PDB file of C-alpha atoms in Angstrom:
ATOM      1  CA  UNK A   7     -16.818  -8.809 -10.923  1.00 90.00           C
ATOM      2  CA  UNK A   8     -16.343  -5.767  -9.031  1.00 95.00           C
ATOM      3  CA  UNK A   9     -12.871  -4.169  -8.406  1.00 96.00           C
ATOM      4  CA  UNK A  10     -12.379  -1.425  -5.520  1.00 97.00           C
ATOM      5  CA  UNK A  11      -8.995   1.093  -5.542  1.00 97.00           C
ATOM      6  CA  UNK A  12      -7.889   2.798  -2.044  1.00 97.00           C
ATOM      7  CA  UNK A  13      -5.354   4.907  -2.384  1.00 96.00           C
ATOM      8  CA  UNK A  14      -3.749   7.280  -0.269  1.00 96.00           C
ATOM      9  CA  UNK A  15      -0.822   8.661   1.753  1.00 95.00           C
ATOM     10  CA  UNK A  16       1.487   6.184   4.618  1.00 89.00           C
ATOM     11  CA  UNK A  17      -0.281   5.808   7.173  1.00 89.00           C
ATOM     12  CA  UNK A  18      -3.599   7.069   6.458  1.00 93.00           C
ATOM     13  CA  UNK A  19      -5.056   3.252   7.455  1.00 90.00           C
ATOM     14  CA  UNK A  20      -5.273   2.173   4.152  1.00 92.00           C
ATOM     15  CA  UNK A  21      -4.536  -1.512   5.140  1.00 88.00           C
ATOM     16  CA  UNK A  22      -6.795  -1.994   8.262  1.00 91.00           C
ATOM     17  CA  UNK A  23      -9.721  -0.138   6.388  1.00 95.00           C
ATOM     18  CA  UNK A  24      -9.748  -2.293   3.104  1.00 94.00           C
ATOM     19  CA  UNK A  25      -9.061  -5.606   5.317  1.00 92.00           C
ATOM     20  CA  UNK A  26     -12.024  -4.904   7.095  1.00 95.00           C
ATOM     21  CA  UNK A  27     -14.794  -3.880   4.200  1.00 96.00           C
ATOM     22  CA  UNK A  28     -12.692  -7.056   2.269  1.00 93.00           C
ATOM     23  CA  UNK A  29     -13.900  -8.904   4.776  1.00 91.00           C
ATOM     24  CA  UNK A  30     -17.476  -7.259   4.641  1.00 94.00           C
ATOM     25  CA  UNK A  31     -17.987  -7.207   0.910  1.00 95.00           C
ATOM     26  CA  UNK A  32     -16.177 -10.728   0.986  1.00 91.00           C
ATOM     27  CA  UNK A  33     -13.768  -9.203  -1.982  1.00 92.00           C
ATOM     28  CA  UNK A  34     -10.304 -10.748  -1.895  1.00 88.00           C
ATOM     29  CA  UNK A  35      -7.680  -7.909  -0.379  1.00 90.00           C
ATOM     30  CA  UNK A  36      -4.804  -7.196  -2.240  1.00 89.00           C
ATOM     31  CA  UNK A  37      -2.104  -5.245  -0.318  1.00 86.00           C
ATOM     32  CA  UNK A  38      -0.271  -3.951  -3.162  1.00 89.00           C
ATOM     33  CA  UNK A  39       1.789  -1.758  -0.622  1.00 88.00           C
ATOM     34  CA  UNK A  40       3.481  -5.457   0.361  1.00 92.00           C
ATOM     35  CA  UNK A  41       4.607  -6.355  -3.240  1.00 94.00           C
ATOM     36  CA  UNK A  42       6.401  -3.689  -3.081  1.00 94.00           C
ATOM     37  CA  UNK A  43       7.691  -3.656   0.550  1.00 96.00           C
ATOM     38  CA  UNK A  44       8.988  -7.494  -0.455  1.00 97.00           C
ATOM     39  CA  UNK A  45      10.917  -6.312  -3.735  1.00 97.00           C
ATOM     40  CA  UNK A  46      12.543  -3.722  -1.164  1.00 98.00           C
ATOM     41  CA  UNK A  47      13.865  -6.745   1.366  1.00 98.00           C
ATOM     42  CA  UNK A  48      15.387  -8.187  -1.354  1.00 98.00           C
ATOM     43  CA  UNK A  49      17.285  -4.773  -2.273  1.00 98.00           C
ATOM     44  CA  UNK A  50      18.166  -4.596   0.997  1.00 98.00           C
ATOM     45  CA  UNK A  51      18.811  -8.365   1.535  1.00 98.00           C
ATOM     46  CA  UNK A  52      21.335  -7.722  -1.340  1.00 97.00           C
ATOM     47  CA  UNK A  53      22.648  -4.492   0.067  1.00 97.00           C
ATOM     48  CA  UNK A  54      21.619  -2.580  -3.116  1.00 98.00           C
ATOM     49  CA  UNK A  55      21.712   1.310  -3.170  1.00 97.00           C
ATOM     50  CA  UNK A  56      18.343   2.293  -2.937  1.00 96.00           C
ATOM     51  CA  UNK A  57      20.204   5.437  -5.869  1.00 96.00           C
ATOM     52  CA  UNK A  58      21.575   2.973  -8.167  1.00 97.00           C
ATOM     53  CA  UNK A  59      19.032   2.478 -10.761  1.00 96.00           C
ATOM     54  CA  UNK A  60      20.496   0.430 -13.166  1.00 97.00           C
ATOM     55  CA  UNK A  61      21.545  -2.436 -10.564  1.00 97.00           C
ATOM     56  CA  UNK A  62      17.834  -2.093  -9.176  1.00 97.00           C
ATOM     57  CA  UNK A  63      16.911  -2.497 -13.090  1.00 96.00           C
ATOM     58  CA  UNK A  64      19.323  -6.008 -13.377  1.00 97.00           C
ATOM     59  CA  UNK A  65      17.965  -7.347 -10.018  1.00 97.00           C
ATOM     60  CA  UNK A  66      14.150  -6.937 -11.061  1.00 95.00           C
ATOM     61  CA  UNK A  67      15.222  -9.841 -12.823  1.00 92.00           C
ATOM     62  CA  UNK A  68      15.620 -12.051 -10.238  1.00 94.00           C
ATOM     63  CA  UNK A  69      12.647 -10.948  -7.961  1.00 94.00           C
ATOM     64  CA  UNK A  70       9.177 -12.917  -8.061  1.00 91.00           C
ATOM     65  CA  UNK A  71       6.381 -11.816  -5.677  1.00 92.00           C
ATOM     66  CA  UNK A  72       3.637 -13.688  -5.533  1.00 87.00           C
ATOM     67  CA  UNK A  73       0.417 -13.395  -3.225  1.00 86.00           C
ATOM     68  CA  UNK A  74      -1.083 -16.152  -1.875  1.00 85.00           C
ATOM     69  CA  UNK A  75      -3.702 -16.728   0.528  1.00 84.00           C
ATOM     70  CA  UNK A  76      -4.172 -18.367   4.207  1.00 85.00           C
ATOM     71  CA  UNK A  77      -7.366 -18.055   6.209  1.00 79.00           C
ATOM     72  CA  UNK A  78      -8.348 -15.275   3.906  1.00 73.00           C
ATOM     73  CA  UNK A  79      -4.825 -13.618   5.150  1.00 80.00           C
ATOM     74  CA  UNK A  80      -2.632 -11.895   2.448  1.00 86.00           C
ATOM     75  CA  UNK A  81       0.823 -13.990   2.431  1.00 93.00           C
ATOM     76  CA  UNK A  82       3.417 -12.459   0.567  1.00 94.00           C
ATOM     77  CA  UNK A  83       5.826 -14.782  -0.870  1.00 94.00           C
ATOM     78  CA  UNK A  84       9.671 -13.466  -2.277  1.00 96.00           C
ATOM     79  CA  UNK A  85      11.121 -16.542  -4.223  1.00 96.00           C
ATOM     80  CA  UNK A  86       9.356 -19.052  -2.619  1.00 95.00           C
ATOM     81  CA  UNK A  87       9.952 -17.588   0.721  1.00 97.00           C
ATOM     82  CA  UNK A  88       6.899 -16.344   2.634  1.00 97.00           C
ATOM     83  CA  UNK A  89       8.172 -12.781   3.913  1.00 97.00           C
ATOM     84  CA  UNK A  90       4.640 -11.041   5.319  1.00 95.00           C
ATOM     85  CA  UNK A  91       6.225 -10.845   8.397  1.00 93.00           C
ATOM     86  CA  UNK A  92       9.505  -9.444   7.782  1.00 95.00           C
ATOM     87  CA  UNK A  93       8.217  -6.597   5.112  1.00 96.00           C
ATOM     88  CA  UNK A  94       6.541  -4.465   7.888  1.00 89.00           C
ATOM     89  CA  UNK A  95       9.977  -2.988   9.309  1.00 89.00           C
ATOM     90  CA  UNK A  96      10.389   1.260   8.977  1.00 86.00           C
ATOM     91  CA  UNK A  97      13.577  -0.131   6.621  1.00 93.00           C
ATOM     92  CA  UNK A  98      11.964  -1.869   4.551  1.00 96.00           C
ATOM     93  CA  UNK A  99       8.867   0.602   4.471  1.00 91.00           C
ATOM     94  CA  UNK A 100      11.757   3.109   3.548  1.00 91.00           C
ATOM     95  CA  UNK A 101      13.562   1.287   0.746  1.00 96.00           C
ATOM     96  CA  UNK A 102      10.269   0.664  -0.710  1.00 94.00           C
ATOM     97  CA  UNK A 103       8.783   3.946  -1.177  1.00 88.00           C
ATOM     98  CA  UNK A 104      12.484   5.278  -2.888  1.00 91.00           C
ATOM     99  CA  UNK A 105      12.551   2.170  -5.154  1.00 95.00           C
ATOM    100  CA  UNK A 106       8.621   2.155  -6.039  1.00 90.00           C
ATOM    101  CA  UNK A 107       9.702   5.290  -8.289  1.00 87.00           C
ATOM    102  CA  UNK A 108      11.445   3.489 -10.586  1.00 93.00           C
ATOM    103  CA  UNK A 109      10.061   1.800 -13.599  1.00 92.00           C
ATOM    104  CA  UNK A 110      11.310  -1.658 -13.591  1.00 94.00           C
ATOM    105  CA  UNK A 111      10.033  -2.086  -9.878  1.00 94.00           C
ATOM    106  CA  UNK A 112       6.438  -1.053 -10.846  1.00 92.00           C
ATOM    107  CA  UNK A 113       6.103  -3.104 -14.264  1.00 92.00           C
ATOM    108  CA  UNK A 114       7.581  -5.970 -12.613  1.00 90.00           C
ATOM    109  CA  UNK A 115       4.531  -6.245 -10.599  1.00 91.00           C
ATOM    110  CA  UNK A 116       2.043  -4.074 -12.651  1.00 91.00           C
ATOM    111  CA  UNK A 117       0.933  -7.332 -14.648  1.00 85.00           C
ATOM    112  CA  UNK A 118       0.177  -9.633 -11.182  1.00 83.00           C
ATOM    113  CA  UNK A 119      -2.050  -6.456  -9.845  1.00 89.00           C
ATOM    114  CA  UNK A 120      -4.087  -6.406 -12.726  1.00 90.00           C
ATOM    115  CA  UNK A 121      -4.286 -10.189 -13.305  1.00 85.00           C
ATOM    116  CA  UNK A 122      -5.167 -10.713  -9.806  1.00 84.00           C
ATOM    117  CA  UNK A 123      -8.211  -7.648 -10.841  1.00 88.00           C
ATOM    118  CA  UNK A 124      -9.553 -10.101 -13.229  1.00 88.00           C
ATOM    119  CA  UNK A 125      -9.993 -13.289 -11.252  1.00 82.00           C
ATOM    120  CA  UNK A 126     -12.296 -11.768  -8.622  1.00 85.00           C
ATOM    121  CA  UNK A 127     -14.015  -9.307  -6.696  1.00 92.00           C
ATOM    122  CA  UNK A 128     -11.121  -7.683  -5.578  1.00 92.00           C
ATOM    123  CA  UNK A 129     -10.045  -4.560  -2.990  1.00 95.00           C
ATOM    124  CA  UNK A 130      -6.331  -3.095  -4.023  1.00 95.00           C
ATOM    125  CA  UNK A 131      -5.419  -0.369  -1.922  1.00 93.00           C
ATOM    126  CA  UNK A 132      -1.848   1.558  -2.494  1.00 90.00           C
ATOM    127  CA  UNK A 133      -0.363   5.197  -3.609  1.00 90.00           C
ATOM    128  CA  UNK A 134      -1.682   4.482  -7.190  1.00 91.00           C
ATOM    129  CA  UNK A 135      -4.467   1.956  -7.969  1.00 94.00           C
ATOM    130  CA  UNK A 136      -7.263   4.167  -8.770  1.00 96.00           C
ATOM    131  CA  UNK A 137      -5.092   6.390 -11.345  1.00 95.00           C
ATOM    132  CA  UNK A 138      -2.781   3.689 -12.920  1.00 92.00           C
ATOM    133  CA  UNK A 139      -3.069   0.108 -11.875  1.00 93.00           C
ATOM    134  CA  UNK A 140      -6.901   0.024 -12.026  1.00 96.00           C
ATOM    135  CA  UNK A 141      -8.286   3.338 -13.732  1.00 96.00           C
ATOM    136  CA  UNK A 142     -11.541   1.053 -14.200  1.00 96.00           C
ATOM    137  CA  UNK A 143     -12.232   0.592 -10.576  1.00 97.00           C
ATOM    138  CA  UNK A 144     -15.913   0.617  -9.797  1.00 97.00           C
ATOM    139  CA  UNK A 145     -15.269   2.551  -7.135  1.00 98.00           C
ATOM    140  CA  UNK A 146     -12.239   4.608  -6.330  1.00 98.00           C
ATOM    141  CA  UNK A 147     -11.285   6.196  -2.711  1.00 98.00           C
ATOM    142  CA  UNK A 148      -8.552   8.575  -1.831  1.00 98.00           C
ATOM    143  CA  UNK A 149      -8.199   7.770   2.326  1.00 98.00           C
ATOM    144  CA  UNK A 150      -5.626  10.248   4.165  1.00 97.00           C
ATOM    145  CA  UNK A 151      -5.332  11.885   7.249  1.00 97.00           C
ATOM    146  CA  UNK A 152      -2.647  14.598   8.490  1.00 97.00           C
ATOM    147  CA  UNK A 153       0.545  14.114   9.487  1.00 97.00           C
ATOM    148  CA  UNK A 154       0.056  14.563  13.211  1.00 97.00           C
ATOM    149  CA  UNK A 155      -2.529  12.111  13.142  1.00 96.00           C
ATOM    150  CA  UNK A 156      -0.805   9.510  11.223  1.00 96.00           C
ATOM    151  CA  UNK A 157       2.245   9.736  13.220  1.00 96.00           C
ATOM    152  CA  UNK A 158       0.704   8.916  16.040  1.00 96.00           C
ATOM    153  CA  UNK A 159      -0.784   6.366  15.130  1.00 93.00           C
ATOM    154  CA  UNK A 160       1.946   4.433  13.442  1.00 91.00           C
ATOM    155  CA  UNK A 161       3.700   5.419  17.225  1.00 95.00           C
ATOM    156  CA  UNK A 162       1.021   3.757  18.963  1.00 94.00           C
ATOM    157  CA  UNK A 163       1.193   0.353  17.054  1.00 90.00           C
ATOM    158  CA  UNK A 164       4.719   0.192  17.176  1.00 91.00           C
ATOM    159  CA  UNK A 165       4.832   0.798  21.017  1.00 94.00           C
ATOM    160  CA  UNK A 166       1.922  -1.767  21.278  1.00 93.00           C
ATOM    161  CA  UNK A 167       4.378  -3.989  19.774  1.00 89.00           C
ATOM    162  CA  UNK A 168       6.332  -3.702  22.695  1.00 93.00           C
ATOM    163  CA  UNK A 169       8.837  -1.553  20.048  1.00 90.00           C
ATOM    164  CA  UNK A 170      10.829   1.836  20.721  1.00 91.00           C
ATOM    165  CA  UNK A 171       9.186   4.961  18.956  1.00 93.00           C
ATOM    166  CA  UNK A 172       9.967   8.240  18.796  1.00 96.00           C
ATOM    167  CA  UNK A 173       6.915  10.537  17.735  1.00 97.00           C
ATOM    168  CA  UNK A 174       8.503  13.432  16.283  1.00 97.00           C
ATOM    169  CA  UNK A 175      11.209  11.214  14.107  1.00 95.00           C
ATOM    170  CA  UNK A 176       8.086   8.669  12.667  1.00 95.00           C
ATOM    171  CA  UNK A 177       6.443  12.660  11.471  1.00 96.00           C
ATOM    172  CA  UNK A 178       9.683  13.710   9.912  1.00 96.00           C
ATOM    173  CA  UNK A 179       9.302  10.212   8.095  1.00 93.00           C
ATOM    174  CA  UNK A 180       6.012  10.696   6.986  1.00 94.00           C
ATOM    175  CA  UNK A 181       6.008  13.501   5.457  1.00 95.00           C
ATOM    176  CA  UNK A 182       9.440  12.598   3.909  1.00 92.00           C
ATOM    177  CA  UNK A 183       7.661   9.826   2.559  1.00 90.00           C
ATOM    178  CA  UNK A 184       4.585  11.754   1.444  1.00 94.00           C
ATOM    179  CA  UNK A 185       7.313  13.932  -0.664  1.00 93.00           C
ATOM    180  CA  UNK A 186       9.028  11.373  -1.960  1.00 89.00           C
ATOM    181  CA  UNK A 187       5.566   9.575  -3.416  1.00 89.00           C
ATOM    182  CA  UNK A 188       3.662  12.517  -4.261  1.00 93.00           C
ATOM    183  CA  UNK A 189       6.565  14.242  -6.884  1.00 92.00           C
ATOM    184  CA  UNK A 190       8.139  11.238  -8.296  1.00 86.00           C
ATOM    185  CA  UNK A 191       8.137  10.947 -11.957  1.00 85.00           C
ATOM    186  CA  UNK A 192       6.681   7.437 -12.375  1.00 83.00           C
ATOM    187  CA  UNK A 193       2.712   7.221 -11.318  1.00 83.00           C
ATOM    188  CA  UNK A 194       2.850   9.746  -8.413  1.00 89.00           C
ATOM    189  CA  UNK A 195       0.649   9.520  -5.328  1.00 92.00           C
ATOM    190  CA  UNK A 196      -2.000  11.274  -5.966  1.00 93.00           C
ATOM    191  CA  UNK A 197      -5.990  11.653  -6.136  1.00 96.00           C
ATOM    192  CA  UNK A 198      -8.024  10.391  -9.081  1.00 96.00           C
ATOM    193  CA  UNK A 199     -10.255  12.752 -10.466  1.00 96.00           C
ATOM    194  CA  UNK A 200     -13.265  10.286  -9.968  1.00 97.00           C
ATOM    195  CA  UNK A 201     -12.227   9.477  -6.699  1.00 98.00           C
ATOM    196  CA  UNK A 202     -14.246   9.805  -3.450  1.00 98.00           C
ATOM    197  CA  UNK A 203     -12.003  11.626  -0.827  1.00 98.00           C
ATOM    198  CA  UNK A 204     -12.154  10.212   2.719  1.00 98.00           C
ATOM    199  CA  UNK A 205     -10.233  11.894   5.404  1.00 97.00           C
ATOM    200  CA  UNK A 206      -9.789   9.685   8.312  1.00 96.00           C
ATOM    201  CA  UNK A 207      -8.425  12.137  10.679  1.00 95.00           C
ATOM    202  CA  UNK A 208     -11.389  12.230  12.992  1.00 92.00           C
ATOM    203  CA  UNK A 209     -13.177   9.306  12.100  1.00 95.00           C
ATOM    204  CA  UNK A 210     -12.709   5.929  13.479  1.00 93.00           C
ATOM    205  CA  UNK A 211     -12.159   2.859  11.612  1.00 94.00           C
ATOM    206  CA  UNK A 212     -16.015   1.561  11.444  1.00 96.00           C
ATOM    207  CA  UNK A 213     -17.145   5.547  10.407  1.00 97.00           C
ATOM    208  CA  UNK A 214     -14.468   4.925   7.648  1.00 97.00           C
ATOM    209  CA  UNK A 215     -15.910   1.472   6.457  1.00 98.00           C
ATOM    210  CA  UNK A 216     -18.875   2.691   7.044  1.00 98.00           C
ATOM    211  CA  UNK A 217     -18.408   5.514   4.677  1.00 98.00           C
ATOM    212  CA  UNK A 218     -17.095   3.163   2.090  1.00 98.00           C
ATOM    213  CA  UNK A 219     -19.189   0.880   1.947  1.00 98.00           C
ATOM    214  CA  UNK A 220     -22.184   3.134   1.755  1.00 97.00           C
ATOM    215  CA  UNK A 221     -20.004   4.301  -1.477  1.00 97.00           C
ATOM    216  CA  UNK A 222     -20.081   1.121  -2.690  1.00 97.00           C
ATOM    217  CA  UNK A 223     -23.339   0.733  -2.606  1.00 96.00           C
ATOM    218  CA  UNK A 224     -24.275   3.766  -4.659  1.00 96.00           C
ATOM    219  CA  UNK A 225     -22.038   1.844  -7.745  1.00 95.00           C
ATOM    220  CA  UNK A 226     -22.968  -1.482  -7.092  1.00 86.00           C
TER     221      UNK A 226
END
């Protein structure tokens, strides 16, 4: 079994890209970026304090993700709800990247990533995979692109959604969120030392599976 790690900053395309060589490779895609995106709903559901550890600690208890799959879509299920299509709000996206710094939050669903590693040929992209959920990975990628360019695209998919966008706000976001993932203390965003970089800024998507795949293939 082969296990691939994409890591990276928001926004850099790390979802589209590893759906799409998922889909190539025929590797089952594990969005680990959603786990924690639905333990953030439920915060928020709860109207938790995204600074009040120890209540986050207490209500860890009382969270279970699970992943399933539909059509070889990712379904993300919060105690027995299916919430993939509620996770994907800036909120949420928010709330997730301040309470993915604490511990309970990551070992509550550190032991599903890995399981999920060793039932398949599997594709797990996220801000840490390659230097703490998977260090084994066959093959390990650090995707980003600059600010400017992730910005705008995150602005262009949210206006395609027929959803208001300001440009300059979503780049004071990004790199807010780049901050917050790259110096916190538990398993910081940041680039394994056997990692391939890939910077997507002037590439488009198929250059960037493309480029992976052909990766791939030197490990296979």
């Amino acid at each position: 079994m082969y296990s691939i790690a994409i890591d990276g900053p928001a926004g850099a395309g790390k979802s589209t890209i590893a759906k799409t060589i998922a889909k190539k490779l025929e590797f089952i895609y594990v969005d680990t970026g959603a786990m924690y995106r639905a333990m953030a709903l439920f915060f928020i559901r709860s109207k938790i304090d995204d600074t009040d550890e120890a209540v986050i600690d207490a209500a860890c208890k009382n969270i279970k993700v699970s992943i399933a799959y539909e059509n070889g879509m990712q379904q993300v299920i919060l105690n027995g709800e299916n919430v993939t299509g509620q996770i994907r709000a800036e909120e949420v996206g928010n709330m997730a990247s301040k309470t993915s710094a604490y511990p309970s939050v990551r070992a509550a669903l550190l032991d599903l990533q890995r399981d999920l590693a060793k039932t398949a040929d599997i594709l797990m992209d996220g801000r840490d995979i390659g230097t703490n959920v998977l260090p084994d990975a066959d093959l390990k990628i650090y995707l980003t692109a600059s600010v400017e360019v992730r910005a705008k695209r995150r602005y262009d998919e949210l206006i395609e959604k027929g959803q208001e966008a300001d440009l300059a706000v979503i780049e004071e976001d990004i790199k807010k969120r780049d901050h917050q993932d790259m110096t916190r203390d538990i398993a910081p965003l940041k680039q394994a030392e056997d990692a391939v970089l890939v910077d997507s800024s002037g590439m488009t998507i198929e250059e960037v599976v493309d480029t992976v795949i052909r990766e791939f293939e030197k490990v296979k």
